[in-house]
XYZ file of C-alpha atoms in Angstrom:
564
model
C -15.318 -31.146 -42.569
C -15.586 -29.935 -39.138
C -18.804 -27.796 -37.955
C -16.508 -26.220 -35.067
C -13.671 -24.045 -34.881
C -12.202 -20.824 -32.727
C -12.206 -18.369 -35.231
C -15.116 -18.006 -38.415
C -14.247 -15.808 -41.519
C -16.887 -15.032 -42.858
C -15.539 -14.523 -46.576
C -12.457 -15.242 -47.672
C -11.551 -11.600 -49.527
C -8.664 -9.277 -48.944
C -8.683 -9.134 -45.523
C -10.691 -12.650 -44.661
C -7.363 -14.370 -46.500
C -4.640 -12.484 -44.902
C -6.278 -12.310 -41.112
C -7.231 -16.577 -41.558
C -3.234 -17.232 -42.434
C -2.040 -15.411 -39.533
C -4.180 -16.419 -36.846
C -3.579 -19.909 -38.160
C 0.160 -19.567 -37.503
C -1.141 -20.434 -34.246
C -1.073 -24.034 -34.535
C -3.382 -24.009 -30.805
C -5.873 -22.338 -32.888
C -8.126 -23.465 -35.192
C -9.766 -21.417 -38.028
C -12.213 -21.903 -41.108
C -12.930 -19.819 -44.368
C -16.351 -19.939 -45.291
C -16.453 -18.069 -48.955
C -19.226 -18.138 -51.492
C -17.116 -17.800 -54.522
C -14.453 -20.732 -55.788
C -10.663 -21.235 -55.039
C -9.838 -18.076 -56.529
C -6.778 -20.063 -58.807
C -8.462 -20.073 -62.099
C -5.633 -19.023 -65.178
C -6.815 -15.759 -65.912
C -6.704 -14.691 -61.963
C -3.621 -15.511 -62.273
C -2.863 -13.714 -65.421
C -2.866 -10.178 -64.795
C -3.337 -9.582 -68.826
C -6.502 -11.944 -67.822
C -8.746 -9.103 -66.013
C -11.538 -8.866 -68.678
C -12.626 -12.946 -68.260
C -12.741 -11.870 -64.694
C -14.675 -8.780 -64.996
C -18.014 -9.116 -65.693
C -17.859 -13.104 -65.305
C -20.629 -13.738 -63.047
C -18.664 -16.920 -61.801
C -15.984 -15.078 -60.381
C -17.392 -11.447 -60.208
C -20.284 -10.381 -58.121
C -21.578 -8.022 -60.506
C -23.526 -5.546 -58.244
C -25.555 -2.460 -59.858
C -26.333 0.919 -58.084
C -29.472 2.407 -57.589
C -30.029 5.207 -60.258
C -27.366 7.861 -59.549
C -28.659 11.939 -60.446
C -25.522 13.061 -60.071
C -24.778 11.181 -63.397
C -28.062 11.460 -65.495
C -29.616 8.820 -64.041
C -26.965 6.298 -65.412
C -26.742 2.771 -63.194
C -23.063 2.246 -62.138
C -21.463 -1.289 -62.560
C -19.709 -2.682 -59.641
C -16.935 -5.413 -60.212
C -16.616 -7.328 -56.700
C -14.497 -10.622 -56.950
C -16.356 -13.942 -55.784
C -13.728 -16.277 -54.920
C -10.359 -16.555 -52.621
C -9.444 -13.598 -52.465
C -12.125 -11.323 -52.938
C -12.147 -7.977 -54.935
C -7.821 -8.765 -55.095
C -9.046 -11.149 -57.944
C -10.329 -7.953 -59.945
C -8.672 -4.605 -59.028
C -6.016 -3.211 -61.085
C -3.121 -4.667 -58.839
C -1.636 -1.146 -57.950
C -0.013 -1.023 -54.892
C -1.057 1.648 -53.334
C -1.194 2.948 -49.306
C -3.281 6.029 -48.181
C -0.939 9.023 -47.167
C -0.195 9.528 -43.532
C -2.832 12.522 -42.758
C -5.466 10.134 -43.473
C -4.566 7.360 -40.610
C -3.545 10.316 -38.319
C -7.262 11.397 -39.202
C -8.354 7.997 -37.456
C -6.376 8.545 -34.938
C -7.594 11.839 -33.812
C -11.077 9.929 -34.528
C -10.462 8.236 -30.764
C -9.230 4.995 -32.490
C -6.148 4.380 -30.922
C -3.142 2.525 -32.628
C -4.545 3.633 -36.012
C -2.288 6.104 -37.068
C 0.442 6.288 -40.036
C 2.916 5.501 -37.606
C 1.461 2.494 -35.815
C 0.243 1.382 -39.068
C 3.611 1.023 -41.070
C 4.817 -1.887 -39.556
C 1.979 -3.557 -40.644
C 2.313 -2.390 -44.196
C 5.572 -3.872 -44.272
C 4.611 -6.634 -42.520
C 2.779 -7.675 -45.177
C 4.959 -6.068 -48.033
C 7.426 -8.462 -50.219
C 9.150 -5.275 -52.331
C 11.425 -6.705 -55.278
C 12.914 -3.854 -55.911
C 12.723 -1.615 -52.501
C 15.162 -1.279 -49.775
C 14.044 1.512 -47.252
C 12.159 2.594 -44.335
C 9.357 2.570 -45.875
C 8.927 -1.166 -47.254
C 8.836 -4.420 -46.200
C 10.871 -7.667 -48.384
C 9.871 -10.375 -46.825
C 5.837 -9.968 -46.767
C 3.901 -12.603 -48.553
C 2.493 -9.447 -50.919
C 4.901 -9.851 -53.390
C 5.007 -6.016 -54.810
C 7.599 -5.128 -58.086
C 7.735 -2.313 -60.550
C 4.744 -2.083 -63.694
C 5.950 -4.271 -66.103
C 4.062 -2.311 -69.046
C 5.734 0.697 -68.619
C 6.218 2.101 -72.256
C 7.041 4.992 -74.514
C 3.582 6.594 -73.815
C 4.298 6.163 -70.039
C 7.195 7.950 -70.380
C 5.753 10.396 -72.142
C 3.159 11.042 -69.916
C 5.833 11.522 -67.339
C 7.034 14.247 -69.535
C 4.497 15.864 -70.439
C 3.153 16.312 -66.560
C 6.564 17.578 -65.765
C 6.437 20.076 -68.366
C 3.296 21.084 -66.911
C 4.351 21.896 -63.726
C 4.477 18.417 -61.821
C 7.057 16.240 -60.075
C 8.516 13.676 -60.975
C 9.037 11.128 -57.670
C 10.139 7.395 -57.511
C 7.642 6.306 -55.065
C 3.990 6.926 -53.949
C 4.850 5.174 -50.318
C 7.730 7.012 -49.484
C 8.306 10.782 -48.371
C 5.988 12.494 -51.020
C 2.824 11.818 -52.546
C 1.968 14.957 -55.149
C 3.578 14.167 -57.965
C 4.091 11.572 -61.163
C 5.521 7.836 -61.259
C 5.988 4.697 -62.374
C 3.426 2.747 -60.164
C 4.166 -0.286 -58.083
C 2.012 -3.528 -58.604
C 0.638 -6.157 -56.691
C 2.097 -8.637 -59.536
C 4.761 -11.371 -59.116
C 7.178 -13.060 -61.531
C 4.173 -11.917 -64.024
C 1.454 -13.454 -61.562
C -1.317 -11.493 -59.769
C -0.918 -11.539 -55.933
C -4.128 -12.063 -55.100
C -4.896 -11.943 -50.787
C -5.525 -16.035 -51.727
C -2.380 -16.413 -53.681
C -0.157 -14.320 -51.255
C -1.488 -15.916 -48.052
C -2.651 -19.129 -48.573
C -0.305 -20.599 -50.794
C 0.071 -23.670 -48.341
C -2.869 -23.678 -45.622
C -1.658 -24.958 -42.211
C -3.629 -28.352 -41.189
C -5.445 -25.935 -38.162
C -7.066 -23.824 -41.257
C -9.905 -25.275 -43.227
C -11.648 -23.576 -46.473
C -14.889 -24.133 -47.091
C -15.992 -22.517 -50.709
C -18.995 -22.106 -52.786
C -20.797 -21.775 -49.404
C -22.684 -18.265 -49.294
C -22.987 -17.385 -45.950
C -26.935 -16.527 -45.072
C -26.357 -15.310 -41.797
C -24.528 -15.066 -38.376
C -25.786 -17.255 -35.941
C -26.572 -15.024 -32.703
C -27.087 -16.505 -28.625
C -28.700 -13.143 -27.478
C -25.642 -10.568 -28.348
C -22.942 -13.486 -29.078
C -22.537 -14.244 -32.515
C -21.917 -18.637 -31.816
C -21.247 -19.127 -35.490
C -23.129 -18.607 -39.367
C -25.757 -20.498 -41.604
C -25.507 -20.485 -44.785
C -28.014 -20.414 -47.369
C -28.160 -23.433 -48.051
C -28.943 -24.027 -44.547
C -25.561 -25.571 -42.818
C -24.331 -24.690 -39.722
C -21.073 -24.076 -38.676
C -19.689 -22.491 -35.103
C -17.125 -20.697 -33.575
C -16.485 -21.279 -30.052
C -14.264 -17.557 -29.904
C -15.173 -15.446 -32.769
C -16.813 -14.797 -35.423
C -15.244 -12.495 -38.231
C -16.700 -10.906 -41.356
C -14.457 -9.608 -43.914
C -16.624 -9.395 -46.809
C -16.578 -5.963 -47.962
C -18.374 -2.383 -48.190
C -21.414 -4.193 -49.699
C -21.759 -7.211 -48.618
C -20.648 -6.862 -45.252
C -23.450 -4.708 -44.275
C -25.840 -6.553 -45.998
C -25.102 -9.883 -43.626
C -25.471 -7.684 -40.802
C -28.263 -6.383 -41.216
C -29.686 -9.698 -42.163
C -28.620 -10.991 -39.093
C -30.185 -8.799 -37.027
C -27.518 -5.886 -36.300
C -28.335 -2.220 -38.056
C -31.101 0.159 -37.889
C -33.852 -1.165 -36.389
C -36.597 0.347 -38.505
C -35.032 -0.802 -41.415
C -34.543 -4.178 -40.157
C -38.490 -4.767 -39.029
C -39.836 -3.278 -42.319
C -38.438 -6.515 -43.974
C -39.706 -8.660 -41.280
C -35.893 -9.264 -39.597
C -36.443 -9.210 -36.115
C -33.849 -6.643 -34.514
C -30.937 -7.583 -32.297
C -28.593 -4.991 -31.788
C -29.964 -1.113 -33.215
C -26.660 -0.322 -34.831
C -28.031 2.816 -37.049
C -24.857 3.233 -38.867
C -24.557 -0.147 -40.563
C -24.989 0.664 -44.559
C -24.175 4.196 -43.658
C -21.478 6.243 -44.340
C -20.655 4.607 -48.075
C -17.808 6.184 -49.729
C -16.045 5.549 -53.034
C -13.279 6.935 -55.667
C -15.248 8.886 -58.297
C -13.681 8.002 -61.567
C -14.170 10.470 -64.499
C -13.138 9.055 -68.199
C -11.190 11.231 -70.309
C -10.613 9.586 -73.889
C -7.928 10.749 -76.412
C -8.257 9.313 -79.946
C -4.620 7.819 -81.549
C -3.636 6.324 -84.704
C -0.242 4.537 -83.100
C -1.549 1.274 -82.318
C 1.859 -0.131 -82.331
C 2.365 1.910 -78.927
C -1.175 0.503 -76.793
C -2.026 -2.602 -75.267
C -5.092 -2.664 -77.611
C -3.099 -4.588 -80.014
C -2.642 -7.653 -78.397
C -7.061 -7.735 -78.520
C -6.561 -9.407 -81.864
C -7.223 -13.212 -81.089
C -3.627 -14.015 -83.212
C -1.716 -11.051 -80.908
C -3.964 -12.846 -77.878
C -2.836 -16.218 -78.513
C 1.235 -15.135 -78.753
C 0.713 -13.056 -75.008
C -0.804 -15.879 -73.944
C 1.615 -18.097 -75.011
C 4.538 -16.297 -73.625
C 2.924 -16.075 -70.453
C 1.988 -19.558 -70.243
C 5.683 -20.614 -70.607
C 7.202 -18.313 -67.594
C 5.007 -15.436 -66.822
C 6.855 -13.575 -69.060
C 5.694 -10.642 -72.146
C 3.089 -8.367 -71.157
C 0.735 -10.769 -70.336
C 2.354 -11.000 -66.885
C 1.750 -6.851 -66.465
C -1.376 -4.658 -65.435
C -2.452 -2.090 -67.970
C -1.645 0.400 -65.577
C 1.461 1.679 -65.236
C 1.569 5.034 -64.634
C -0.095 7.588 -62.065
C -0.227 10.878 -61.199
C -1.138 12.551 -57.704
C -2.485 16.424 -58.320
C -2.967 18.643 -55.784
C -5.179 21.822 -55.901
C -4.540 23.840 -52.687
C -2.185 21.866 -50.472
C 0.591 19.325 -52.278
C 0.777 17.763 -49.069
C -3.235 16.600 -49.316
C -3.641 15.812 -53.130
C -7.289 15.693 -54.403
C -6.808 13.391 -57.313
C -5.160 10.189 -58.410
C -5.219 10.086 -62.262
C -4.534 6.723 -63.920
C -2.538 7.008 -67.867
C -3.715 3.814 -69.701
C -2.558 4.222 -73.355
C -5.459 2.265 -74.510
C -9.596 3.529 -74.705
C -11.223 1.089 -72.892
C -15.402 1.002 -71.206
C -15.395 -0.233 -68.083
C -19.326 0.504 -66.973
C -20.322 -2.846 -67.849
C -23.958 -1.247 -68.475
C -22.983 0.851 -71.301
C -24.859 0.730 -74.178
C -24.782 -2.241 -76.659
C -22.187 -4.743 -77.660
C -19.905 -3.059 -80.607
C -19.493 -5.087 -83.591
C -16.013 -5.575 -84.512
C -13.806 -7.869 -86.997
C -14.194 -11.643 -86.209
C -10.108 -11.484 -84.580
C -11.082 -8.930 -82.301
C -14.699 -9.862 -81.205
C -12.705 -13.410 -80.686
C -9.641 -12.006 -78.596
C -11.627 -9.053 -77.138
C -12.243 -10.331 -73.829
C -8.547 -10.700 -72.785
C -8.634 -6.781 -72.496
C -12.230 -5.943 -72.733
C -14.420 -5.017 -69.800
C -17.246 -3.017 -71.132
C -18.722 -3.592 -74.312
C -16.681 -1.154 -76.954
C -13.939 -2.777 -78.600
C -10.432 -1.376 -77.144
C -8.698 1.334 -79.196
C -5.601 2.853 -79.063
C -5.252 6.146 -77.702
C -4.601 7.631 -74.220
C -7.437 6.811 -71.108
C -7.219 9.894 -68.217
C -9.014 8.226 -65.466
C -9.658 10.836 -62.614
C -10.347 9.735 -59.251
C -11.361 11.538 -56.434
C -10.058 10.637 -53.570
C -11.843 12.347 -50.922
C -15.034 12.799 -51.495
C -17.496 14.651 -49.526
C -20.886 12.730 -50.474
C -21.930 10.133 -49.148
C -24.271 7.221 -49.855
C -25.874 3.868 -48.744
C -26.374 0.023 -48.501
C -29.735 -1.061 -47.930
C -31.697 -4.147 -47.683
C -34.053 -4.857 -50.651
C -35.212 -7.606 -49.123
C -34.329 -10.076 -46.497
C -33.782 -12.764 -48.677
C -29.991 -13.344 -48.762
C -29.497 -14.074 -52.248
C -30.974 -10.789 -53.251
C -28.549 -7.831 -53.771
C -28.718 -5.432 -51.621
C -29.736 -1.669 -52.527
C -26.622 0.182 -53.196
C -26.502 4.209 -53.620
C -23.217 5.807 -53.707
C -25.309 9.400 -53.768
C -22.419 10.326 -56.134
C -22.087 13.924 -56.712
C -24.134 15.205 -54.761
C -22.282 17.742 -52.437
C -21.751 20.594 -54.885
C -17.840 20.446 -54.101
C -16.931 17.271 -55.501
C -17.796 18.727 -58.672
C -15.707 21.773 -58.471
C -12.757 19.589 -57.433
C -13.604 17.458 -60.519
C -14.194 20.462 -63.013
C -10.391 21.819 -61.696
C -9.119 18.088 -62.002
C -10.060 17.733 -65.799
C -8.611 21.409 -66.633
C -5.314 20.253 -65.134
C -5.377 16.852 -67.040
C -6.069 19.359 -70.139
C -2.545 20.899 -69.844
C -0.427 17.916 -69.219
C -1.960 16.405 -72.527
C -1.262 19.713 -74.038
C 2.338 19.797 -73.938
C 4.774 18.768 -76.837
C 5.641 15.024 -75.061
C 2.358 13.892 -75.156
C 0.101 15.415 -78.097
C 2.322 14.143 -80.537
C 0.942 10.643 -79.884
C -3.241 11.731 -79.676
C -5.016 13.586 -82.065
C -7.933 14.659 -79.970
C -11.101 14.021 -76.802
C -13.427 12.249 -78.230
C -16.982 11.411 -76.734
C -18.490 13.603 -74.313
C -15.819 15.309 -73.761
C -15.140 16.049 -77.529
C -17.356 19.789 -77.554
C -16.848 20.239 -73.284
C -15.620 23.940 -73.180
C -16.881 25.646 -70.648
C -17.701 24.588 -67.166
C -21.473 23.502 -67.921
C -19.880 21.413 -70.575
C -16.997 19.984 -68.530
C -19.906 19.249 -65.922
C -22.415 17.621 -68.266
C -19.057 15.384 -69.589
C -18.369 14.524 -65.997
C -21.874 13.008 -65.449
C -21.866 11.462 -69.133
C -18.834 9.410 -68.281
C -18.281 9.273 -64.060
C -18.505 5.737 -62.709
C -17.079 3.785 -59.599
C -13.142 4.362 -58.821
C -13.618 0.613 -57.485
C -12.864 1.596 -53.929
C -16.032 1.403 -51.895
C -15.473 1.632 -48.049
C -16.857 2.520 -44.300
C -20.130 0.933 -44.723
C -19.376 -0.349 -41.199
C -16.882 1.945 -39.998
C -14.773 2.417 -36.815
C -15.270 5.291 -34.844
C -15.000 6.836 -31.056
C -16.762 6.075 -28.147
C -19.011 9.381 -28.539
C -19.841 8.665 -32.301
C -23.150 7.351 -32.377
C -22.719 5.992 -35.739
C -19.735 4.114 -35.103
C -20.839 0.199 -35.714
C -16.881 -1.195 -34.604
C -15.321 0.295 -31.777
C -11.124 0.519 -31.614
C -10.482 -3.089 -32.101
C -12.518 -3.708 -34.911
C -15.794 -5.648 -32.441
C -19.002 -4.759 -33.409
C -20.337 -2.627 -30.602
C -23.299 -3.970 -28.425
C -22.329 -7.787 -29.018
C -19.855 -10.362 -28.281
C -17.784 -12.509 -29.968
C -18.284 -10.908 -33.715
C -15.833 -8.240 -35.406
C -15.516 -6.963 -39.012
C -12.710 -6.375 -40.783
C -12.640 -5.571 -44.392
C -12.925 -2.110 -46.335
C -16.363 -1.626 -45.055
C -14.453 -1.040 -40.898
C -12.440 1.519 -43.033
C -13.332 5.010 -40.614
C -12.938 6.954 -43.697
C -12.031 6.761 -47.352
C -8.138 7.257 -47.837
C -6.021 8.918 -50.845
C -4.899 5.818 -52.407
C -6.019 2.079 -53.573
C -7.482 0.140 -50.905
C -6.149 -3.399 -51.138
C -2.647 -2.022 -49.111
C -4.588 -1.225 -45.900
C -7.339 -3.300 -46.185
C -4.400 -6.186 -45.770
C -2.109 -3.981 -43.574
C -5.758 -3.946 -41.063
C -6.129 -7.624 -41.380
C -2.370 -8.094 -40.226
C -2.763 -5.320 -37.055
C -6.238 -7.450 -36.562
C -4.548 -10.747 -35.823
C -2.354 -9.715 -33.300
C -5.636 -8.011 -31.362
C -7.414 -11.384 -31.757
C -4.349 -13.526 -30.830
C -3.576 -11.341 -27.751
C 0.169 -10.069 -28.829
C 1.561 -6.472 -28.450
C 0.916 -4.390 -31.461
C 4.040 -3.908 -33.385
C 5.700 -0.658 -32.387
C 5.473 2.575 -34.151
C 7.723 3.617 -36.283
C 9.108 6.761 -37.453
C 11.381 6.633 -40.779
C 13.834 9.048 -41.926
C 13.400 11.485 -43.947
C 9.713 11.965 -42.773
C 8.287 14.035 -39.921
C 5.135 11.362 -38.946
C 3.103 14.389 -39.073
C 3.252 15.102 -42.788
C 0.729 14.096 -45.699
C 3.228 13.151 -48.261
């Protein structure tokens, strides 16, 4: 394999996929993956019914623990990060998802230029390969294939009911005019196959783009303030005669530069790294979804995808799949979302996920439940925690903008040992309110009539949570990560002093070395991630390549300067 190329990515994730395929369409330019994890084409990648022998599987799933969070009792927070092609787009709960326009117009009033709603469409649909959509809003020919849940049942529907009932509305699409509301979700899924960043992009790499995997990259290679190429920890070299790009995500991202040299400087010398460029906000700034767990006991397990845990049920949504994608085995468990707003329905505070199954995703939780020899055999195909699945009705309640803040920090400078990661979750006083308000609204949807027929009850923490001091305590009990970490090397304006990547994504105070991944994100958005993270990687290959940014647009039926 070649040592020399134009163009490094360093990590082949989300973005590091997406950005190598289009600058390769260059065919004067040559470009190389370096990623630490496999191909990213094992069968239950592919599978979206497949998630739980992803999750938790150390061979294809990072596994990375917080630090010991207050804000929820002390509890350690599991933190699913995909290790392979692809990167986290192996493991997320393929929901299609973009932010809504106030939070890019936020960017742009940040001083980055070109980062608004409006500049960023084109590059959502760009990227976008909607089935089933034929607007202003989408893209059809994008090699993210996007279609409709496939698992949308009779609790989905009644879910939809009940919020209407309750005083929501009912819309058709998240990306379109409104956002506030309840749908049917759209998924990253095609022909009942996850669409992976790896299985979108690279389905055929060009000769002038070469993957190198199972290579963890140790650090980048630096000529003063250049970045000339990486090493990896195994001690190979490899250089890049343009530029060097590292797309691999809120935690590690920060963690290889500040192991190269580029971060705070006292941090860096207390571990003995010699500093190269003081860059005080690298690790700073960490943001992420709070997800509370509500949990609704059922006894209608012929209505939740917890029947298929049984290894005989297993085997037959296997088998269907196997044969042409097809049964539920080629769905998400999600289906179904809701968007509430407490003071403006233009700016929603919360994205709450309906899975009619009880499921534990905090990997640390507790001890393994015993269970009948078919389920502890068939478990994994849904499982991600260690709690048998149930039927019943999951409220998962992400924030989506939250105030606190945390941090990624070295723990040592070693490259193969984690990093120290503190979300600080919880701990501005106002994400709690907004949570407290988000779980009494979730109380009257599954109030009414179209719902409560199916559950008889919460169960858990939240089984005796009242009053607000109970509501809180439940909160902490049961809050973990809404899988969406981001701005751990963020963009910002010229005047922001803790801005590590100016406009165009380059790291500032060296040459030759950009970021682009979650972690350049300037803030944390309403939404999923995956959307912009690839929509960025797309807008970043035209800067590299040196072509006009695709115009703005403005589609009708919205004003550009609305939030919905």
């Amino acid at each position: 394999m070649t040592r020399r190329v134009d163009y490094i990515i360093a990590g082949g994730g989300s973005a590091g996929c997406a950005l190598a395929a289009r600058l390769a369409e260059d065919p004067d330019t040559s470009v190389m993956i370096i990623e630490a994890g496999g191909r990213g084409r094992d069968l239950f990648i592919r599978m979206p019914a497949g998630n739980g022998f992803v999750f938790g599987n150390p061979r294809l799933d990072w596994g990375y623990t917080s630090t010991p969070q207050e804000g929820m009792n002390g509890r350690q927070i599991y933190f699913a990060r995909g290790k392979a092609l692809g990167g986290s787009s192996i493991v997320n709960g393929m929901i299609y998802m973009r932010g809504i326009p106030s939070d890019y117009e936020g960017w742009r009033q940040m001083g980055l230029a070109g980062w608004g709603y409006n500049d960023l469409l084109p590059y959502f649909r760009k990227a976008e390969g909607a089935r089933d959509r034929r607007d202003d809003f989408h893209g059809n020919d994008g090699p993210l294939r996007i279609e409709p849940a496939r698992n949308f049942g009779i609790m989905d529907r009644a879910f939809i009911d009940a919020a209407v009932a309750a005083g929501h509305q009912e819309i058709d699409d998240f990306n379109g005019v409104r956002r506030a509301g309840v749908a049917r979700v759209d998924s990253t899924i095609s022909r009942g196959v996850r669409q992976s960043s790896a299985i979108a992009y690279l389905k055929s790499p060009p000769p002038n783009l070469s993957i190198r995997t199972n290579s963890q990259i140790a650090r980048i290679l630096m000529d003063g303030n250049r970045a000339t190429g990486v090493e990896t920890v195994t001690g190979e070299a490899f250089y890049a005669d343009r530029e060097v790009i590292v797309c691999q995500g809120a935690f590690a991202t920060p963690h290889l530069l500040m192991l190269s040299g580029i971060g705070p400087a006292d941090h860096l010398a207390s571990h003995g790294i010699t500093p190269v460029v003081d860059l005080p906000g690298v690790g700073e700034d960490l943001a992420d979804h709070v997800d509370v767990s509500m949990q609704y006991t059922s006894k209608r397990m012929d209505l939740s995808p917890a029947r298929y845990q049984r290894l005989d049920q297993a085997a037959m949504l296997m088998g269907k799949w196997l044969m042409n994608g097809s049964g539920p085995g080629g769905g998400s468990l999600f289906s179904t979302v809701l968007f509430h707003a407490i003071e403006d329905p233009a700016l929603p505070e919360l994205e709450v996920y309906m899975t009619p199954m009880i499921i534990d995703e905090n990997l640390g939780s507790g001890s393994e439940e015993k269970a009948p020899l078919l389920d502890r055999l068939g478990r994994k195909l849904l499982v991600r925690g260690r709690k048998v699945a149930r039927p019943g009705v999951q409220i998962d309640i992400n924030q989506e903008r939250p105030r606190s803040r945390g941090t990624v920090r070295l723990a040592s400078a070693d490259p193969v040992v984690y990093p120290l990661i503190d979300p600080n979750y919880l701990s501005d006083p106002g994400d709690v309110d907004e949570l407290v308000q988000g779980v009494k609204a979730m109380r009257e949807v599954m109030a009414q009539p179209p719902i409560a027929q199916y559950v008889d009850g919460e169960i858990g923490a939240w089984a005796n949570a009242r009053t607000d001091a109970g509501i809180i305590h439940a909160i902490r009990e049961t809050g973990y990560t809404g899988h969406h970490p981001c701005s751990t090397a963020r963009m910002g304006g010229d005047h922001d002093p803790m801005a590590v990547l100016d406009d165009q994504l380059r790291v500032r105070g060296t040459e030759g070395l950009r970021v682009c991944d979650a972690a350049a994100m300037p803030t944390q958005i309403t939404g999923n991630l995956y959307a912009t993270v690839v929509a960025m990687a797309e807008k970043a290959a035209d800067m590299m390549l040196g072509h006009a940014p695709l115009p703005a647009e403005y589609p009708s039926g919205h004003d550009g300067d609305a939030a919905s």
